[in-house]
């Protein structure tokens, strides 16, 4: 009897064994649903990478988060797809070695069949729509992560102080990511991925209050600040008018006209001496700080273009070589002085001076400077409590001490309350324990050590050179007027007179000892 015919070998397998079935370009292990899914993910993510690279190449300027998505996130998804491809292949080979069924038939497509033709058309149309939607959503996701709202409002409680200060700063129209990250993926990895703990801390309420500064892994200012502020073109001098008010009954004013010696980086633009001498391209200034806030600086070194070095050591803050070795060694850049270029928390005395000079708080209200500052600068438990307490403090003071003025100038007192509340809302955040006390601004020397960290007259070199603390080193006082007294004016500079009678103590003391946080 003739033997029964054996089961035919599937065309897929016959192609491998040399049969007459159709040949496939890849080994049969690649033809399985897992590998097919991985291939689809890899192809889509690779297409999106090419799309974003093309978008970045044709845009007017680089976007920081473009590089993050194109070179970090999407490549990770691409690797996931390739991993699925490999997993599907390995799974098929494993099943073949153990004698298990490996045939995972893919559907046959016959374009002569109207049903198959319609199905192919629908699948092709769906694939195009999915790719277009993926490209659109990827771009919108990138656009959102590049926004200031994403940086300042996604983690609202944590970032509310910084975002509020940012929106009221000189850099309010400069995007957060342009300074904190900059273009390309390199600094995203260093600034963000290295701080992945921040995500955990935010989700589980483990973040410190206030957020400590200075920020670690911050991109150098030459890559951010100096893209707009060009050191070679700093101008020579700047005219500034300041108006202060004393905390007496009459709120006596003090007017100072100053010529600030900004200095420059190009002899063709004027003198290269002055404040920005530190940033002059011909000089290099470095220092060692013993504390995180960089206020204790016992060692300073300047190096000129010809290589001449001068080292200054503090006679008031002596430090051993071991202590210096453990300190933070920095080469000066913009943020050593402009350490709060955007996220500025102003002292209440400074803010009240400003609104009084604008007439928003009436200087004729007795003791208004003193009362407003004291009402603002108190340790409140919450912002809501502060707003109520500021109103009660100011209104009750005039109602009890000056009842006639309280009745006659109710509108002016109400305006003073509103302005004091506004100053508080911009500079004090009790829930995060944020205020000007926690974040000193190194520009100037009134409310923090600032310039006097080094220029205190006590940093001396071996050959006797001193880092001067003379007023004329950074500015010239062109005019001064205290109260209703006569105005001193001189284009060559007038001798400063302290508005309070403290003799010559101001020449030896630092301003922050009286005007800073007590």
Coordinates of N, CA and C in Angstrom, one line a residue, residues 161 164-165 168 344-362 368-369 371-378 380 383 386-387 390 394 414-430 434-436:
X161 N 8.1 80.7 45.2 CA 9.0 81.9 45.4 C 9.8 82.3 44.3
X164 N 7.7 83.7 41.3 CA 7.2 85.0 41.6 C 8.3 86.0 41.4
X165 N 9.5 85.8 42.0 CA 10.6 86.7 41.9 C 11.0 86.8 40.4
X168 N 8.9 89.2 38.3 CA 9.1 90.6 38.7 C 10.6 91.1 38.5
X344 N 15.3 87.6 42.8 CA 15.7 88.5 43.8 C 14.6 88.7 44.8
X345 N 15.0 88.6 46.1 CA 14.1 88.9 47.2 C 14.6 90.2 47.9
X346 N 13.9 91.3 47.6 CA 14.3 92.6 48.1 C 14.0 92.8 49.6
X347 N 15.0 93.4 50.3 CA 14.7 93.8 51.7 C 13.6 94.8 51.7
X348 N 12.7 94.7 52.8 CA 11.6 95.6 52.8 C 11.9 97.0 52.9
X349 N 13.1 97.4 53.6 CA 13.5 98.8 53.6 C 13.7 99.3 52.2
X350 N 14.4 98.5 51.4 CA 14.7 99.0 50.0 C 13.4 99.1 49.2
X351 N 12.5 98.2 49.3 CA 11.2 98.2 48.6 C 10.4 99.4 49.0
X352 N 10.3 99.6 50.3 CA 9.5 100.7 50.8 C 10.1 102.1 50.4
X353 N 11.4 102.2 50.4 CA 12.0 103.4 49.9 C 11.6 103.7 48.4
X354 N 11.6 102.6 47.6 CA 11.2 102.8 46.2 C 9.8 103.3 46.0
X355 N 8.8 102.6 46.7 CA 7.4 103.0 46.5 C 7.2 104.4 47.1
X356 N 7.9 104.8 48.2 CA 7.8 106.1 48.7 C 8.3 107.2 47.8
X357 N 9.4 106.9 47.1 CA 10.0 107.8 46.2 C 9.0 108.0 44.9
X358 N 8.2 107.0 44.6 CA 7.3 107.1 43.5 C 6.0 107.7 44.0
X359 N 5.8 107.9 45.3 CA 4.6 108.5 45.8 C 3.5 107.5 46.0
X360 N 3.7 106.2 45.9 CA 2.7 105.2 46.1 C 2.4 105.1 47.6
X361 N 3.4 105.3 48.4 CA 3.2 105.4 49.8 C 3.5 106.9 50.2
X362 N 2.6 107.6 50.8 CA 2.7 109.0 51.1 C 3.7 109.3 52.1
X368 N 5.6 106.4 58.5 CA 5.1 105.3 57.6 C 6.3 104.4 57.2
X369 N 7.5 104.9 57.0 CA 8.6 104.0 56.6 C 8.8 103.0 57.7
X371 N 6.8 102.0 60.2 CA 5.7 101.1 60.5 C 5.5 100.1 59.3
X372 N 5.7 100.5 58.1 CA 5.5 99.6 57.0 C 6.6 98.5 57.0
X373 N 7.8 98.9 57.2 CA 8.9 97.9 57.2 C 8.7 96.9 58.4
X374 N 8.3 97.4 59.5 CA 8.1 96.5 60.7 C 6.9 95.5 60.4
X375 N 5.9 96.0 59.8 CA 4.7 95.2 59.5 C 5.1 94.1 58.5
X376 N 5.9 94.4 57.5 CA 6.3 93.4 56.5 C 7.3 92.4 57.0
X377 N 8.3 92.8 57.7 CA 9.4 92.0 58.1 C 9.2 91.3 59.4
X378 N 8.2 90.5 59.5 CA 7.9 89.7 60.7 C 7.8 88.2 60.4
X380 N 5.8 85.5 60.0 CA 4.4 85.0 59.9 C 4.4 83.5 59.5
X383 N 1.1 83.1 54.3 CA 0.9 84.4 53.5 C -0.4 85.0 53.9
X386 N -0.1 86.9 57.1 CA 0.7 88.1 56.9 C -0.2 89.2 56.3
X387 N -0.9 88.9 55.3 CA -1.7 89.9 54.6 C -2.7 90.6 55.6
X390 N -0.6 92.7 58.3 CA 0.0 93.9 57.8 C -1.1 95.0 57.8
X394 N -0.8 98.4 60.4 CA -0.7 99.8 59.9 C -1.9 100.6 60.3
X414 N -4.8 103.5 53.3 CA -5.2 102.3 52.6 C -4.2 102.0 51.5
X415 N -3.7 103.0 50.8 CA -2.8 102.7 49.7 C -1.5 102.2 50.3
X416 N -1.1 102.7 51.5 CA 0.1 102.2 52.2 C 0.0 100.8 52.5
X417 N -1.2 100.4 53.0 CA -1.5 99.0 53.3 C -1.4 98.1 52.1
X418 N -2.0 98.5 51.0 CA -2.0 97.7 49.8 C -0.5 97.5 49.3
X419 N 0.3 98.6 49.3 CA 1.6 98.5 48.8 C 2.5 97.6 49.7
X420 N 2.3 97.7 51.0 CA 3.0 96.9 51.9 C 2.7 95.4 51.7
X421 N 1.4 95.1 51.5 CA 1.0 93.7 51.2 C 1.6 93.3 49.9
X422 N 1.6 94.1 48.9 CA 2.2 93.7 47.6 C 3.7 93.4 47.8
X423 N 4.4 94.3 48.5 CA 5.8 94.0 48.8 C 6.0 92.7 49.4
X424 N 5.2 92.4 50.4 CA 5.3 91.1 51.1 C 5.1 89.9 50.1
X425 N 4.0 90.0 49.3 CA 3.7 88.9 48.4 C 4.8 88.6 47.4
X426 N 5.6 89.6 47.1 CA 6.6 89.4 46.1 C 7.9 88.9 46.7
X427 N 8.1 89.1 48.0 CA 9.4 88.9 48.6 C 9.5 87.9 49.8
X428 N 8.3 87.6 50.3 CA 8.2 86.7 51.5 C 7.3 85.5 51.2
X429 N 7.7 84.3 51.5 CA 7.0 83.1 51.3 C 7.1 82.2 52.5
X430 N 6.3 82.4 53.6 CA 6.4 81.7 54.8 C 6.4 80.2 54.7
X434 N 11.1 81.4 52.8 CA 11.9 82.2 51.9 C 11.7 83.7 52.2
X435 N 12.8 84.4 52.2 CA 12.8 85.9 52.4 C 14.2 86.4 52.0
X436 N 14.3 87.7 52.0 CA 15.6 88.3 51.7 C 16.7 87.9 52.7

